[in-house]
Coordinates of C-alpha atoms and ligand atoms in Angstrom, one line a residue:
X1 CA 18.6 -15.6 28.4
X2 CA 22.0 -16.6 29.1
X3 CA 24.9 -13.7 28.3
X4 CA 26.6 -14.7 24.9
X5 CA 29.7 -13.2 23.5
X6 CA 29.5 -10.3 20.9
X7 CA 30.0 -12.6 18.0
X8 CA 28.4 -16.0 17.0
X9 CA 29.2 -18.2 14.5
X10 CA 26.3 -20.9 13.4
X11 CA 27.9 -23.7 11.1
X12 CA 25.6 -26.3 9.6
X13 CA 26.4 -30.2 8.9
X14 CA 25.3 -33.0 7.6
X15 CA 27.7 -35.5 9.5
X16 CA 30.0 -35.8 12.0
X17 CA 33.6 -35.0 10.3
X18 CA 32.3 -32.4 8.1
X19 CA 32.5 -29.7 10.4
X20 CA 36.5 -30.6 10.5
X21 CA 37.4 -31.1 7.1
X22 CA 35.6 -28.2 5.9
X23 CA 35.8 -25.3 8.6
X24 CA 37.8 -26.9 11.4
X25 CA 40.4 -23.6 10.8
X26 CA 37.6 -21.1 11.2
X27 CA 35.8 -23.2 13.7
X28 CA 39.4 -23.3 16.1
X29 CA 39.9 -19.4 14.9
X30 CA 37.1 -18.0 16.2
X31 CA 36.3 -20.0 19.5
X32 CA 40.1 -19.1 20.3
X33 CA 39.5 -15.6 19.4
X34 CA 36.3 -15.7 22.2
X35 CA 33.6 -16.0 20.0
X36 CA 30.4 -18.3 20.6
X37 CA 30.6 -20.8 17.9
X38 CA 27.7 -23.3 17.5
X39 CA 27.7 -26.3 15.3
X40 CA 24.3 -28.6 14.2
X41 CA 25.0 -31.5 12.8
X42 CA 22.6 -33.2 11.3
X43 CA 22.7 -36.6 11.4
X44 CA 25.2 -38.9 13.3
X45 CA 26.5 -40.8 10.0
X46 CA 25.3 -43.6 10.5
X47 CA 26.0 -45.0 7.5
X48 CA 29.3 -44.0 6.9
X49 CA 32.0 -46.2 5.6
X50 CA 34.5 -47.3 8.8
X51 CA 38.1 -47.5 7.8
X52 CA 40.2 -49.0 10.7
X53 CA 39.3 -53.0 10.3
X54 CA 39.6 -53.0 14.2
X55 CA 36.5 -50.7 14.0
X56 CA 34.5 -52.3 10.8
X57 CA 31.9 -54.7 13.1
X58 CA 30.8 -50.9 14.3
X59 CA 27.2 -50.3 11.9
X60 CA 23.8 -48.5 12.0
X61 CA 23.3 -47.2 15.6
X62 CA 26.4 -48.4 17.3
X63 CA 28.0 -46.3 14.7
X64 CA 26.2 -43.7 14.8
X65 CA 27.0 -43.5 18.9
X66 CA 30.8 -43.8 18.1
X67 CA 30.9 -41.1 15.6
X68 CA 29.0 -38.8 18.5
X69 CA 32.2 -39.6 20.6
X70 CA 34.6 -38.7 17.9
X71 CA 33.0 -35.2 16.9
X72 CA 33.0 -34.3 21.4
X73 CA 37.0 -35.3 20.7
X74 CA 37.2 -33.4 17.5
X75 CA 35.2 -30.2 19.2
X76 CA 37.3 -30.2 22.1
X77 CA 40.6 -29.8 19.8
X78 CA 38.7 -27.0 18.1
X79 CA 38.0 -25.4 21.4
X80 CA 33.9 -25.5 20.8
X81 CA 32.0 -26.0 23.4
X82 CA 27.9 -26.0 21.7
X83 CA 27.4 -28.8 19.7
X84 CA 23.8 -30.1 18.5
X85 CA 22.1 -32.7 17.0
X86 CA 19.4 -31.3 14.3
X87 CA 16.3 -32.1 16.5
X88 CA 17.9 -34.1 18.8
X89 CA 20.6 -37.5 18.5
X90 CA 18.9 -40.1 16.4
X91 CA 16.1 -37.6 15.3
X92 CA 17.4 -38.0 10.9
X93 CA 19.7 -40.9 10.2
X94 CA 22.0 -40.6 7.5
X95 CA 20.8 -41.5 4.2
X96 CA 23.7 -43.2 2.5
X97 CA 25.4 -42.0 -0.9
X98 CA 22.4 -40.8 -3.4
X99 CA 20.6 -43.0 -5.6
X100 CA 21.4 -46.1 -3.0
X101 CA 18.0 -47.8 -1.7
X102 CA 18.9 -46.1 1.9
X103 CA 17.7 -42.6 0.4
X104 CA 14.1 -44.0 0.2
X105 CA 14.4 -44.7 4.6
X106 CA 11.8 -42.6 6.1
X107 CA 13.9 -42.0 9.2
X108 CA 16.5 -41.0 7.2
X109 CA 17.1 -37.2 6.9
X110 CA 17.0 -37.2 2.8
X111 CA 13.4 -37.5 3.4
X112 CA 12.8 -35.3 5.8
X113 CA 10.0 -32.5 5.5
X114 CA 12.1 -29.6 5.2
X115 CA 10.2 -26.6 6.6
X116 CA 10.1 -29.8 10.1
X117 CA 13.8 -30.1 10.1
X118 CA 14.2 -26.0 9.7
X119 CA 11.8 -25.3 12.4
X120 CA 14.5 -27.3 14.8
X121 CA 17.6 -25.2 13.3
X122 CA 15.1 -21.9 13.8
X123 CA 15.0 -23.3 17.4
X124 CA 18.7 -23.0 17.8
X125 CA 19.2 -19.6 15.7
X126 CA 16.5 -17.8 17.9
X127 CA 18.9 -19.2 21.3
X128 CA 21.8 -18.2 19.9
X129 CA 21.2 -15.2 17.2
X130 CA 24.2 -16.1 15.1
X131 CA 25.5 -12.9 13.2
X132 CA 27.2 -15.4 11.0
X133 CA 25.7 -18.6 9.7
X134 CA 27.8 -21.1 7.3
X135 CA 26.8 -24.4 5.1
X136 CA 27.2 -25.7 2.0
X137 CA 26.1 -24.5 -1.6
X138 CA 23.0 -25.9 -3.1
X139 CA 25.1 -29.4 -4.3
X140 CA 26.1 -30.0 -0.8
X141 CA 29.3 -29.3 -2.3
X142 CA 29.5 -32.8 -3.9
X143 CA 26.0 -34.0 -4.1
X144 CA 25.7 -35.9 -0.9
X145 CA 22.0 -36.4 -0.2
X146 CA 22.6 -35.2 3.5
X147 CA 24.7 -32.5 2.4
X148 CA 21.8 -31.3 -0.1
X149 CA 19.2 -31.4 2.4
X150 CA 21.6 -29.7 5.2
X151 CA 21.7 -26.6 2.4
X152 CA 17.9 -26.6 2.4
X153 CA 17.5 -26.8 6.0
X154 CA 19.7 -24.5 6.7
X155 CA 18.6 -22.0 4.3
X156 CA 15.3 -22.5 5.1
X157 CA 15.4 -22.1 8.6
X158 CA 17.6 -18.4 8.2
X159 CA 14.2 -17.7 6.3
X160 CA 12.1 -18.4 8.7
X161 CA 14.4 -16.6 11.4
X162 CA 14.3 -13.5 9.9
X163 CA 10.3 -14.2 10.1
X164 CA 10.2 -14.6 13.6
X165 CA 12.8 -11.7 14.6
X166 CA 16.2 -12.8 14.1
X167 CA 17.6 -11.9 10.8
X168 CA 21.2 -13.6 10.3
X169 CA 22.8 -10.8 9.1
X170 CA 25.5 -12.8 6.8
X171 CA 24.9 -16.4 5.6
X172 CA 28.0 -18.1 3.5
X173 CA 29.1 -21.4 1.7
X174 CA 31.5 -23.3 2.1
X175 CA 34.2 -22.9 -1.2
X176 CA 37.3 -23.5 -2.5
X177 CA 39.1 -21.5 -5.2
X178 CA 40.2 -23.6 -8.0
X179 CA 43.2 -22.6 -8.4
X180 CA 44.2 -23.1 -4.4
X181 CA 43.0 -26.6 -5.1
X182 CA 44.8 -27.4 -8.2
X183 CA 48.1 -25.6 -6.7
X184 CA 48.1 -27.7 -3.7
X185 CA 47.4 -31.4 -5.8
X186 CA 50.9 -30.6 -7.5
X187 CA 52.3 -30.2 -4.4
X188 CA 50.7 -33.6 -3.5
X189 CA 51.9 -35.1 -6.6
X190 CA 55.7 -34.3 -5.7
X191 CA 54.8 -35.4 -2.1
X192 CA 52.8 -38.6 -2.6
X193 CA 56.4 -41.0 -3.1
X194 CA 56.6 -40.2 0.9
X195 CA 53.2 -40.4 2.2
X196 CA 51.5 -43.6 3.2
X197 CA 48.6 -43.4 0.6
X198 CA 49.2 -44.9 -3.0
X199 CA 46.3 -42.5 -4.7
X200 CA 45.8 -38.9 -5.4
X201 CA 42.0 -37.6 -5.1
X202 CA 41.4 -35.5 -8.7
X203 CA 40.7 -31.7 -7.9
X204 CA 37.2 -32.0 -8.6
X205 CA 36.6 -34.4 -5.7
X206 CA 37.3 -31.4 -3.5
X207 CA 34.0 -30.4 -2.3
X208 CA 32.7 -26.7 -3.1
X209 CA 35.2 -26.2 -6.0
X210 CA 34.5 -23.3 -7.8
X211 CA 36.3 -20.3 -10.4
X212 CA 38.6 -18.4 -7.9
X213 CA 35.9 -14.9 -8.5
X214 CA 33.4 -17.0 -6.7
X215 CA 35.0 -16.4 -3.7
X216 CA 34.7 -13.5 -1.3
X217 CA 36.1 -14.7 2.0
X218 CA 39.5 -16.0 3.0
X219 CA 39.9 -17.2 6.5
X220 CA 43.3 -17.3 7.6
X221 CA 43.4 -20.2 9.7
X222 CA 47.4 -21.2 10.1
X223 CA 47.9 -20.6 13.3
X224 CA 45.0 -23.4 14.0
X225 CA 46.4 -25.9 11.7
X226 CA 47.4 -28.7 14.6
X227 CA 44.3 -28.2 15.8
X228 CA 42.5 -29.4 12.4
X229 CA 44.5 -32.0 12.0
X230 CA 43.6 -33.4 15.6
X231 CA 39.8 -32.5 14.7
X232 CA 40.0 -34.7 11.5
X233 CA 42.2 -37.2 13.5
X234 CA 39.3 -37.9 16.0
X235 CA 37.5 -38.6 13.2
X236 CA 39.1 -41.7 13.4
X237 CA 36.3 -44.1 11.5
X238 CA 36.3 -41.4 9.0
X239 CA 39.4 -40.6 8.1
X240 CA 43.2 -41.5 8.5
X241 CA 45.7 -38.1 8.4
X242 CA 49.2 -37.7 7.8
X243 CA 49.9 -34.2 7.8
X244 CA 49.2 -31.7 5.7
X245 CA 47.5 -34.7 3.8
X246 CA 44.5 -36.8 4.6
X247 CA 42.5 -39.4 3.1
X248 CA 38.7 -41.2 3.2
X249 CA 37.5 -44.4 3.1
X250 CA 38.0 -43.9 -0.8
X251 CA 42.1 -43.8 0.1
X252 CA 42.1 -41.0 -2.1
X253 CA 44.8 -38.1 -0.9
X254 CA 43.6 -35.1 -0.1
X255 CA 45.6 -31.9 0.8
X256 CA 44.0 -30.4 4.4
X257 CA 43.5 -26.8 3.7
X258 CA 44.2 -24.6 7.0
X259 CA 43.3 -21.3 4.6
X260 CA 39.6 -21.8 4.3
X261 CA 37.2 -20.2 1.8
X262 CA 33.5 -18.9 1.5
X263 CA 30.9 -17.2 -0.5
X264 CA 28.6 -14.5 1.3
X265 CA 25.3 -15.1 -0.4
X266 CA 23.4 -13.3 1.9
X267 CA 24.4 -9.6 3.6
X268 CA 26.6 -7.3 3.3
X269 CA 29.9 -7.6 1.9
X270 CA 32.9 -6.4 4.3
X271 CA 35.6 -3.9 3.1
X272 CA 38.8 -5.1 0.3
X273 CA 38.8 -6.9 -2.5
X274 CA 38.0 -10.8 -0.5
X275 CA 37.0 -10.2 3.4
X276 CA 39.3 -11.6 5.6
X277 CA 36.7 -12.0 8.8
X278 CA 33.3 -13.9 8.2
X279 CA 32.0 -11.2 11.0
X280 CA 33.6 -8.4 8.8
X281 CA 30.5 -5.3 8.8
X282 CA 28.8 -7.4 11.3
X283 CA 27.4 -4.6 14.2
X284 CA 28.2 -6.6 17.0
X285 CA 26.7 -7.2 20.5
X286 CA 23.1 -6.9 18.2
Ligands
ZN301 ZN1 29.2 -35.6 5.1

């Protein structure tokens, strides 16, 4: 087996973008401080609304082979390197906002058999022993069919790991304290007369929103702050960015947070009050 670094960081997606908006701080952190960091995405989005009209015509597969391009742009200005398609590109296809007729698409990854899609994420975990693996709470964060299923699939397949001889030691989800959220949408409220969107997204829209006690992790990401915004900015079908703002296809604003937050829900939880280091406790070079 190839040599990895002491410390490896798995994150888990459900589309190209994702990985950005939510973690694109940690993501940029750690590869810059040297660790391996390993992203699965799990379905090439597909069916993701395009925002620049120059791009609109782009749908289904050609879409889907765009948006591959623009998460190898958005990797490369996070500095990561491993980046995988759950089972291969093209394996799930995105399955569309829930309760549209897309969810009910038996290529699409809403209805995929779980414990099938984990066993390709066990794949990857048993290559790469992550000490730290990362996705999103049991909502997806915002209910997102793919997002849902990227949860189940990706605790799933740390389960069946630790069956098979690689027990992650810390799993997390992605967060974001409530009051962080609310403090920076009045800052966006002062800001919005200068920015180039007309609407403010409502805090609640934020994905993984929860009372600030929820959280146990801060990750510090400043320093990497550029480099998020050119990660969401290669993202280019997805979203448009004028920093330290950013907005959908729903041209609602958004604040982009460059502190980023998470729950442990499984392992051991580092020294202080709220870790600072996802790999806080971790014994490395395991
Ligand atoms: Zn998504």
């Amino acid at each position: 087996m190839t040599e990895l670094p002491d410390r490896r960081l798995l994150l888990v997606h459900a589309h190209p973008d994702d990985e950005s908006i939510n973690n694109g701080a940690t993501m940029a952190r750690y590869a810059a401080e040297g660790a391996h960091v390993t992203l699965v995405t799990c379905t090439l989005g597909e069916r993701g609304e395009v925002i620049p009209p120059e791009l609109a015509h782009l749908t289904g597969a050609a879409l889907g082979r765009h948006r591959r391009r623009e998460l190898d742009a958005a990797m490369a200005e996070l500095g990561v390197q491993d980046v995988r398609l759950l089972g291969g590109a093209g394996r799930y296809s995105d399955s569309g906002m829930m309760g549209l007729p897309d969810n009910d698409d038996p290529a699409c990854f809403w209805q995929a058999d779980v414990d099938e899609a984990a066993a390709h994420l066990v794949e990857v975990i048993r290559e790469v022993r992550p000490q730290v693996l990362v996705t999103y709470d049991d909502n997806g964060g915002y209910g997102h069919p793919d997002h849902i299923q990227a949860h189940r699939v990706a605790m799933r397949a740390a389960e069946l790991s630790a069956e098979a001889g690689w027990k992650i030691p810390k799993v997390y989800w992605n967060r974001v304290p409530r009051s962080v959220v609310e403090q920076s949408f009045a800052r966006l409220q002062d800001d919005l007369p200068g920015l180039p969107f007309a609407k403010s997204a409502a805090v609640d829209d934020v994905p993984g929103v929860v009372a600030d006690e929820r959280v146990t992790t801060v990750v510090d990401g400043t320093a990497h702050a550029a480099a998020k915004a050119a990660a969401m900015r290669a993202h280019a079908t997805q979203i448009t960015v004028a920093e330290p703002y950013f907005v959908l296809s729903n041209e609602l604003a958004q604040p982009i947070l460059t502190t980023e937050y998470y729950e442990l829900v499984r392992g051991e939880r580092g020294p202080g009050e709220r870790e600072t280091d996802l790999f806080a406790g971790v014994e490395e070079a395991s």
